[in-house]
mmCIF file with all atom_site columns, C-alpha atoms in Angstrom:
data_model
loop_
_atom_site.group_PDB
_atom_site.id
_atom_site.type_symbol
_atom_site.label_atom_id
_atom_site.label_alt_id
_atom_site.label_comp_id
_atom_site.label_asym_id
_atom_site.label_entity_id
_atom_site.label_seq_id
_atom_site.pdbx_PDB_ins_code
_atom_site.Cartn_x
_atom_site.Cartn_y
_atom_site.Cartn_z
_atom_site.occupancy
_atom_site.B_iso_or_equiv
_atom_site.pdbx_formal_charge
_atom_site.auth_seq_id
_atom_site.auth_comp_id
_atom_site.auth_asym_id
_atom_site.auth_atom_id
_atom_site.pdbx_PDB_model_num
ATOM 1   C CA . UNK F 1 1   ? 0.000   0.000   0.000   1.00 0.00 ? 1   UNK F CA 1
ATOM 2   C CA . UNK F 1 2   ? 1.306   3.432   -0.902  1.00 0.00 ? 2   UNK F CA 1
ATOM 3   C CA . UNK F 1 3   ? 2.305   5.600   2.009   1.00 0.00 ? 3   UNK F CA 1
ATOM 4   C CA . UNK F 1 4   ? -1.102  8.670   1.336   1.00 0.00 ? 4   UNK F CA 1
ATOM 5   C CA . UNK F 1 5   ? -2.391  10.224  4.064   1.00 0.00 ? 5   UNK F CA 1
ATOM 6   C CA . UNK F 1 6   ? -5.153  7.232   4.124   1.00 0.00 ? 6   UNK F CA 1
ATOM 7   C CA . UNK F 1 7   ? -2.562  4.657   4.262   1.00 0.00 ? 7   UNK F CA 1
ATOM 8   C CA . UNK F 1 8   ? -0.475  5.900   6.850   1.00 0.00 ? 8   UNK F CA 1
ATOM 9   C CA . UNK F 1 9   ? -3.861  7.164   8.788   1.00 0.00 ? 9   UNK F CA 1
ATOM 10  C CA . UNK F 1 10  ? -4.961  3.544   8.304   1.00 0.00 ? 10  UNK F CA 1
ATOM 11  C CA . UNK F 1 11  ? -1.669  1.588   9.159   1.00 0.00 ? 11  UNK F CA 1
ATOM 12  C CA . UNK F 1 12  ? -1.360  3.480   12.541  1.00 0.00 ? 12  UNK F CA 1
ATOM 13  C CA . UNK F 1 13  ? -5.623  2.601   13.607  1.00 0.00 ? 13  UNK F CA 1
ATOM 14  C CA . UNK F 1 14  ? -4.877  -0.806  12.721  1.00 0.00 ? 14  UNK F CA 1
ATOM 15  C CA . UNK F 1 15  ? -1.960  -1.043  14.589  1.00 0.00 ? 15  UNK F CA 1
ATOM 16  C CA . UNK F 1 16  ? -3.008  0.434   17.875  1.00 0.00 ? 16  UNK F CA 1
ATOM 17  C CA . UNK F 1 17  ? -6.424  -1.939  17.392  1.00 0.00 ? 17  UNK F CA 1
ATOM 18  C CA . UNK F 1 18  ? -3.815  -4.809  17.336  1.00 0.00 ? 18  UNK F CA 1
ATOM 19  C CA . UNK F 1 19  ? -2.367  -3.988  20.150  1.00 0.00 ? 19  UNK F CA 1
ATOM 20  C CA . UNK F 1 20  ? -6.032  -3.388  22.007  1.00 0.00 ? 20  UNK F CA 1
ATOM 21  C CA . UNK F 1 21  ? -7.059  -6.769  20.460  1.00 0.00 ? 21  UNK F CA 1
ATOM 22  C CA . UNK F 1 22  ? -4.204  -8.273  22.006  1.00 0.00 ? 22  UNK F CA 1
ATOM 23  C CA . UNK F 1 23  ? -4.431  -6.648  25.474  1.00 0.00 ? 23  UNK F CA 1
ATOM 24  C CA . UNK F 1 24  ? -8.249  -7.665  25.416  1.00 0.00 ? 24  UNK F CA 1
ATOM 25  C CA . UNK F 1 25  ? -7.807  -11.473 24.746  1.00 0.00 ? 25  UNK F CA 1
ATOM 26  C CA . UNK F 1 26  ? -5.150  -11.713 27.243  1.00 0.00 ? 26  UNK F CA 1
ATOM 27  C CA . UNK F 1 27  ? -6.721  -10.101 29.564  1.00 0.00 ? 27  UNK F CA 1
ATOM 28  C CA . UNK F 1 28  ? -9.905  -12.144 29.065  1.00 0.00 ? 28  UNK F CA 1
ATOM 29  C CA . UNK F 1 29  ? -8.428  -15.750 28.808  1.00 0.00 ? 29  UNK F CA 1
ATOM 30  C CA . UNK F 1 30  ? -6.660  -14.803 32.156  1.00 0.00 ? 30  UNK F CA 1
ATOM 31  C CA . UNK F 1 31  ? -9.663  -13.624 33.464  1.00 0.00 ? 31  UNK F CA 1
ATOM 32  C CA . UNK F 1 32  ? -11.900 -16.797 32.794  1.00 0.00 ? 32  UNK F CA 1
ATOM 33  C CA . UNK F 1 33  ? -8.640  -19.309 33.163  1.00 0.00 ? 33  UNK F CA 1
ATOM 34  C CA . UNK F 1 34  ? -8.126  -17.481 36.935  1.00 0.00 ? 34  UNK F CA 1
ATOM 35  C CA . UNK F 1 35  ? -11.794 -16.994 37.343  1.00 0.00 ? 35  UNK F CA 1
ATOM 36  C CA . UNK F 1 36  ? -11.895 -13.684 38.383  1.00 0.00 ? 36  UNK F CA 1
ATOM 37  C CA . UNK F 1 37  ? -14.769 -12.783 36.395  1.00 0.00 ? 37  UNK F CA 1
ATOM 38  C CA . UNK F 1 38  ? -18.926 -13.374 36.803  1.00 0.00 ? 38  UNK F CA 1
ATOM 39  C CA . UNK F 1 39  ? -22.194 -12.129 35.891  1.00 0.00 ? 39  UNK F CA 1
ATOM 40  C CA . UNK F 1 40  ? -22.462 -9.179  34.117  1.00 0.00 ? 40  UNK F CA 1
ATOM 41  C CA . UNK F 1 41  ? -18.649 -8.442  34.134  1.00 0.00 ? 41  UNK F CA 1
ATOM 42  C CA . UNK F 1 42  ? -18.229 -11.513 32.107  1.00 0.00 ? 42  UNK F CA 1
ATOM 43  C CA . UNK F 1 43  ? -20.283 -10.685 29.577  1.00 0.00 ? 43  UNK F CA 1
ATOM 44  C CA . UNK F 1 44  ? -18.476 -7.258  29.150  1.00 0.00 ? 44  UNK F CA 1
ATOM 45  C CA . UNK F 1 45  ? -14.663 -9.055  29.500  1.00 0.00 ? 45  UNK F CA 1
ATOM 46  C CA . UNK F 1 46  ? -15.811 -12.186 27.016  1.00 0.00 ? 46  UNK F CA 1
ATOM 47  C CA . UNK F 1 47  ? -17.033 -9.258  24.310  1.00 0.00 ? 47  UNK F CA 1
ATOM 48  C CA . UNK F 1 48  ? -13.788 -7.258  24.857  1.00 0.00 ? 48  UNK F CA 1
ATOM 49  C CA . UNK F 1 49  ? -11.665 -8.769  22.113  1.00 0.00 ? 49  UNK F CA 1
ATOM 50  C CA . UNK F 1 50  ? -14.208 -8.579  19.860  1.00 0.00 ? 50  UNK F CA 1
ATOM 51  C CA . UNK F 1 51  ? -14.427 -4.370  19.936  1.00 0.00 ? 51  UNK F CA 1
ATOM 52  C CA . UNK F 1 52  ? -11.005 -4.433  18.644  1.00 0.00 ? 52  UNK F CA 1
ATOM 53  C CA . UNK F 1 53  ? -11.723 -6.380  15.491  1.00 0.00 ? 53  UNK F CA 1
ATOM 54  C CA . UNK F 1 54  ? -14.976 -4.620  14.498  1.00 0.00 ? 54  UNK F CA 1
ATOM 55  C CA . UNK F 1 55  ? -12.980 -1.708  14.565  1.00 0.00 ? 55  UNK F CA 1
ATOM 56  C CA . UNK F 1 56  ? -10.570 -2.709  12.186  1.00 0.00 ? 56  UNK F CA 1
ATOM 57  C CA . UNK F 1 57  ? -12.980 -3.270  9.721   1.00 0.00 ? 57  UNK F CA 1
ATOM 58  C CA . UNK F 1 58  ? -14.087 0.225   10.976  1.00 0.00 ? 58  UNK F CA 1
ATOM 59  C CA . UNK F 1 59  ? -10.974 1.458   10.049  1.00 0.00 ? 59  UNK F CA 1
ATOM 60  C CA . UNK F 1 60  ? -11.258 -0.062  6.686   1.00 0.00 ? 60  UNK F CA 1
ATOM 61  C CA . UNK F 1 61  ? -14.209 1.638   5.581   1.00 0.00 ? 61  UNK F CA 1
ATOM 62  C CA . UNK F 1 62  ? -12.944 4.732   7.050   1.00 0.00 ? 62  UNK F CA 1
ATOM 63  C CA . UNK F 1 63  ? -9.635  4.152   4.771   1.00 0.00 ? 63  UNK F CA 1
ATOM 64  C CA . UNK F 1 64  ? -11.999 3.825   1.577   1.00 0.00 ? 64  UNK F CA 1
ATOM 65  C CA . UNK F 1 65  ? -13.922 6.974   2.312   1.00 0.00 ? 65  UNK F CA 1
ATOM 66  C CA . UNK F 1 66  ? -10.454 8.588   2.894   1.00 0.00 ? 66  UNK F CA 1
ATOM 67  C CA . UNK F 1 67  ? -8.126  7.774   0.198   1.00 0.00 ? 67  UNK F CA 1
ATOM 68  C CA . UNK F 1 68  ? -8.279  10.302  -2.423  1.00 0.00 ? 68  UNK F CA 1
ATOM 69  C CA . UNK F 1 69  ? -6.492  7.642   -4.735  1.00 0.00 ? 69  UNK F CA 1
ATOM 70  C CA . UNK F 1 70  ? -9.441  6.051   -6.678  1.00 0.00 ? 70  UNK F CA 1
ATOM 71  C CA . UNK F 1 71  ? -6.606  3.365   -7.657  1.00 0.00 ? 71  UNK F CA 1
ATOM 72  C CA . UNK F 1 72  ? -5.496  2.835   -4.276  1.00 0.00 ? 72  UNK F CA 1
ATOM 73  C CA . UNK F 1 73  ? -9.483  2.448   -3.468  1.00 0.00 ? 73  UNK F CA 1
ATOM 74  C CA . UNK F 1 74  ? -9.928  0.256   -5.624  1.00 0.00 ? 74  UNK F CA 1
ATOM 75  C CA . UNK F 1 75  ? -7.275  -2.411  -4.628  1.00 0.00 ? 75  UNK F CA 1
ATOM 76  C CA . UNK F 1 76  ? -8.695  -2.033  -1.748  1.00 0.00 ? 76  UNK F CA 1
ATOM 77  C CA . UNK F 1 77  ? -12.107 -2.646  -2.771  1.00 0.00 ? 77  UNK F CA 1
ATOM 78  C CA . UNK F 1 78  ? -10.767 -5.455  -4.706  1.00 0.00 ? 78  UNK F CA 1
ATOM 79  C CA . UNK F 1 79  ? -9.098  -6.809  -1.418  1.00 0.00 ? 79  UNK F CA 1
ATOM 80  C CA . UNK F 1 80  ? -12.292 -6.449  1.131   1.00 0.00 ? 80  UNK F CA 1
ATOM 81  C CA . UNK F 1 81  ? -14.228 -8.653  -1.916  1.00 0.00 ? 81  UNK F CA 1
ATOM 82  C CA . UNK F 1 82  ? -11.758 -11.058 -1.842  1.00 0.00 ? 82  UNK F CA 1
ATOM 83  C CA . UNK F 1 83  ? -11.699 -11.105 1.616   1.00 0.00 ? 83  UNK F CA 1
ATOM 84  C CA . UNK F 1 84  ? -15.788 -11.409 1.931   1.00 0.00 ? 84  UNK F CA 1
ATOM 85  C CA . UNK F 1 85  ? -16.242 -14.068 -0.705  1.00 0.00 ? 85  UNK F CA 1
ATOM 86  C CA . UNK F 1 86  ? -13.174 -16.375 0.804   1.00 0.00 ? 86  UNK F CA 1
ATOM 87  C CA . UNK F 1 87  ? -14.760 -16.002 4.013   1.00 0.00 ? 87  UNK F CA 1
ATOM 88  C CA . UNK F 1 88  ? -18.411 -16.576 3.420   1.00 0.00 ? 88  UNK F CA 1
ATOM 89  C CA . UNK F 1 89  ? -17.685 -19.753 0.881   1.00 0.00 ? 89  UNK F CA 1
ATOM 90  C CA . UNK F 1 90  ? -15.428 -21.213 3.351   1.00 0.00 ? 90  UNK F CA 1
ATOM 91  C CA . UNK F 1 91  ? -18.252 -21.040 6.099   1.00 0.00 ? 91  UNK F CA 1
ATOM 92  C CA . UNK F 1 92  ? -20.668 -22.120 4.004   1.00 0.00 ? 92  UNK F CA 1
ATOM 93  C CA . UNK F 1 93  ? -18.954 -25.206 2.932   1.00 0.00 ? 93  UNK F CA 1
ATOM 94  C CA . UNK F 1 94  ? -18.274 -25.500 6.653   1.00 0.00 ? 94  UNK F CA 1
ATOM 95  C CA . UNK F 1 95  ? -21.638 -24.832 8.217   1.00 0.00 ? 95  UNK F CA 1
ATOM 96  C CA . UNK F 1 96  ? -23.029 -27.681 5.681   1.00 0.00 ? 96  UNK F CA 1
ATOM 97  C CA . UNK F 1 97  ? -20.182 -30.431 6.558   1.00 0.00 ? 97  UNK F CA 1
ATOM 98  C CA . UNK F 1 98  ? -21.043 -29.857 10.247  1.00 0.00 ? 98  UNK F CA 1
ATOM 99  C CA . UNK F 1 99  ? -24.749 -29.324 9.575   1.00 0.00 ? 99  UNK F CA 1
ATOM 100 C CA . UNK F 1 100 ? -24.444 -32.909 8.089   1.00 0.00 ? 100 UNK F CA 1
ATOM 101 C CA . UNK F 1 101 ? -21.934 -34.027 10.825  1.00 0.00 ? 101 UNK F CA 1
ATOM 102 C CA . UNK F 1 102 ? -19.035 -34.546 8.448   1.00 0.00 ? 102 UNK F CA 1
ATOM 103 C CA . UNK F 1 103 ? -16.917 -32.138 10.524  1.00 0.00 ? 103 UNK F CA 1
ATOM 104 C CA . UNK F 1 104 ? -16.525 -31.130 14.058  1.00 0.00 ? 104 UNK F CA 1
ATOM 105 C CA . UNK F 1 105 ? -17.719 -27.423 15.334  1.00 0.00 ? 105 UNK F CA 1
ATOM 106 C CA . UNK F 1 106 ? -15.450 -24.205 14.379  1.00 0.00 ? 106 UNK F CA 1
ATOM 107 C CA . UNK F 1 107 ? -16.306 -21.171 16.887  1.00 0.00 ? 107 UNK F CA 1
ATOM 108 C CA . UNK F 1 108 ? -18.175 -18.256 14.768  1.00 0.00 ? 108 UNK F CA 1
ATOM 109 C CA . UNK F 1 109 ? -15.456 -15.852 15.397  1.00 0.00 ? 109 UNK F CA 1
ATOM 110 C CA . UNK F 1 110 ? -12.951 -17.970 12.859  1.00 0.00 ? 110 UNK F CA 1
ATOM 111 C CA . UNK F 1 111 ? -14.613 -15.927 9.867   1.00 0.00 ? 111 UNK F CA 1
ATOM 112 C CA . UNK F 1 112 ? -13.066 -13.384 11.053  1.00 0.00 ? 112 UNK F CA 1
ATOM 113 C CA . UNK F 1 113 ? -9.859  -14.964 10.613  1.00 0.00 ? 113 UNK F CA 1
ATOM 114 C CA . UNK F 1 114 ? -10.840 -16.224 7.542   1.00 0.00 ? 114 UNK F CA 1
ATOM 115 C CA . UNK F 1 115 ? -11.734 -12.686 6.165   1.00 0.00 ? 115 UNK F CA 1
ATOM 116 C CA . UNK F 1 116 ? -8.502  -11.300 7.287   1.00 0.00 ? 116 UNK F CA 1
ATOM 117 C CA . UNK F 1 117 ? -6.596  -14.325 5.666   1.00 0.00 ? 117 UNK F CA 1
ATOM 118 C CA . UNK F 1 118 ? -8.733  -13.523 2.142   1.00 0.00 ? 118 UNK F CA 1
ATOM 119 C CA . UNK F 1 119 ? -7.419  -9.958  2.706   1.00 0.00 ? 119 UNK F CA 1
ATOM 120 C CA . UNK F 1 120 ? -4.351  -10.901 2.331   1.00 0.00 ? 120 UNK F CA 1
ATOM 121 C CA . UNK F 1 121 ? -5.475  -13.531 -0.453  1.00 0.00 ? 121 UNK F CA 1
ATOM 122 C CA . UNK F 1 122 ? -6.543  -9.967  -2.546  1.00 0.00 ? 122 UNK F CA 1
ATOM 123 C CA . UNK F 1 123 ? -3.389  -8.763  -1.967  1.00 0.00 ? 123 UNK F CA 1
ATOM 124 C CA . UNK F 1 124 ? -1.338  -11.652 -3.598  1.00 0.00 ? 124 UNK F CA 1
ATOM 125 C CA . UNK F 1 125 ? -4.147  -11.677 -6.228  1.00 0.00 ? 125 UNK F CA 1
ATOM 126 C CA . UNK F 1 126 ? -3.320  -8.077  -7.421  1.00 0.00 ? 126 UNK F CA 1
ATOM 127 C CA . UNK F 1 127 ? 0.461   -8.665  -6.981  1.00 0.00 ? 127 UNK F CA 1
ATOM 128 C CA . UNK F 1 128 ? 0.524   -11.966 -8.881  1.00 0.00 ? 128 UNK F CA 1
ATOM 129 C CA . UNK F 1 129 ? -2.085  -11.316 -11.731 1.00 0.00 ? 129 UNK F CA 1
ATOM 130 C CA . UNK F 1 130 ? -1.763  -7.444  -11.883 1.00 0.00 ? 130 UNK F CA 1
ATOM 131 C CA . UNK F 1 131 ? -4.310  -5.135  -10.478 1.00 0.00 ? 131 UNK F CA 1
ATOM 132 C CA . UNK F 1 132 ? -5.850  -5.360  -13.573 1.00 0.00 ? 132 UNK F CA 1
ATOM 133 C CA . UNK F 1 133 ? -6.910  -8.508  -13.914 1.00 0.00 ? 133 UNK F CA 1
ATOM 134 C CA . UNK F 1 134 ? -10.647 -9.984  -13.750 1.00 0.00 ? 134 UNK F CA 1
ATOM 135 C CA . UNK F 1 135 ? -12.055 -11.043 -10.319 1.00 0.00 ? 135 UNK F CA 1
#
């Protein structure tokens, strides 16, 4: 990603979310592991992680509206489509093995994973077949 404004604006959000993410889901699994948590307090600690990773794809969608780049936007674009379609086929495909029980249960919060991995799946798409190049 070029260094714009956007980029550099989006490259420092996601990298303090990171390190919030991280924090978090320490924090948490100590919490539970230790049992220091109950009640209502556990439901705030066990959705903790979670805030850090909805706002990275926050900061995404702020990065589209601010790159002034339309090429830059669109790789980006490009990237979040690859990223949604990887994602959604691979828990489809999931969902039905285990619906069927073919499979063993995956915990929901894998797609996120998933989309982040088909984020970087756009990425190698552009760089090996040129931006250019059909979906």
């Amino acid at each position: 990603m070029s260094r714009t404004v956007a980029a550099r604006r989006y490259q420092v959000r996601t990298l303090w979310l990171a390190l919030l993410y991280a924090a978090a889901l320490l924090g948490a699994v100590y919490a539970f592991k230790h049992q220091l948590v109950g009640g209502p307090a556990a439901w705030v600690v066990a959705v903790l992680p979670a805030l850090p990773i909805i706002g990275v794809f926050v900061a995404i969608g702020r990065y589209l509206v601010d790159e002034q780049d339309e090429y830059l936007r669109m790789l980006m674009v490009r990237q979040t489509l690859w990223a949604s379609g990887f994602a959604l086929s691979a828990a489809t495909l999931w969902g039905f093995l285990e619906a069927f029980d073919l499979v063993g249960h995956v915990e929901p919060y894998y797609v996120a994973v998933l989309w982040f991995g088909g984020l970087g799946l756009g990425n190698c798409a552009d760089r090996l077949f040129g931006a250019d190049a059909a979906l």
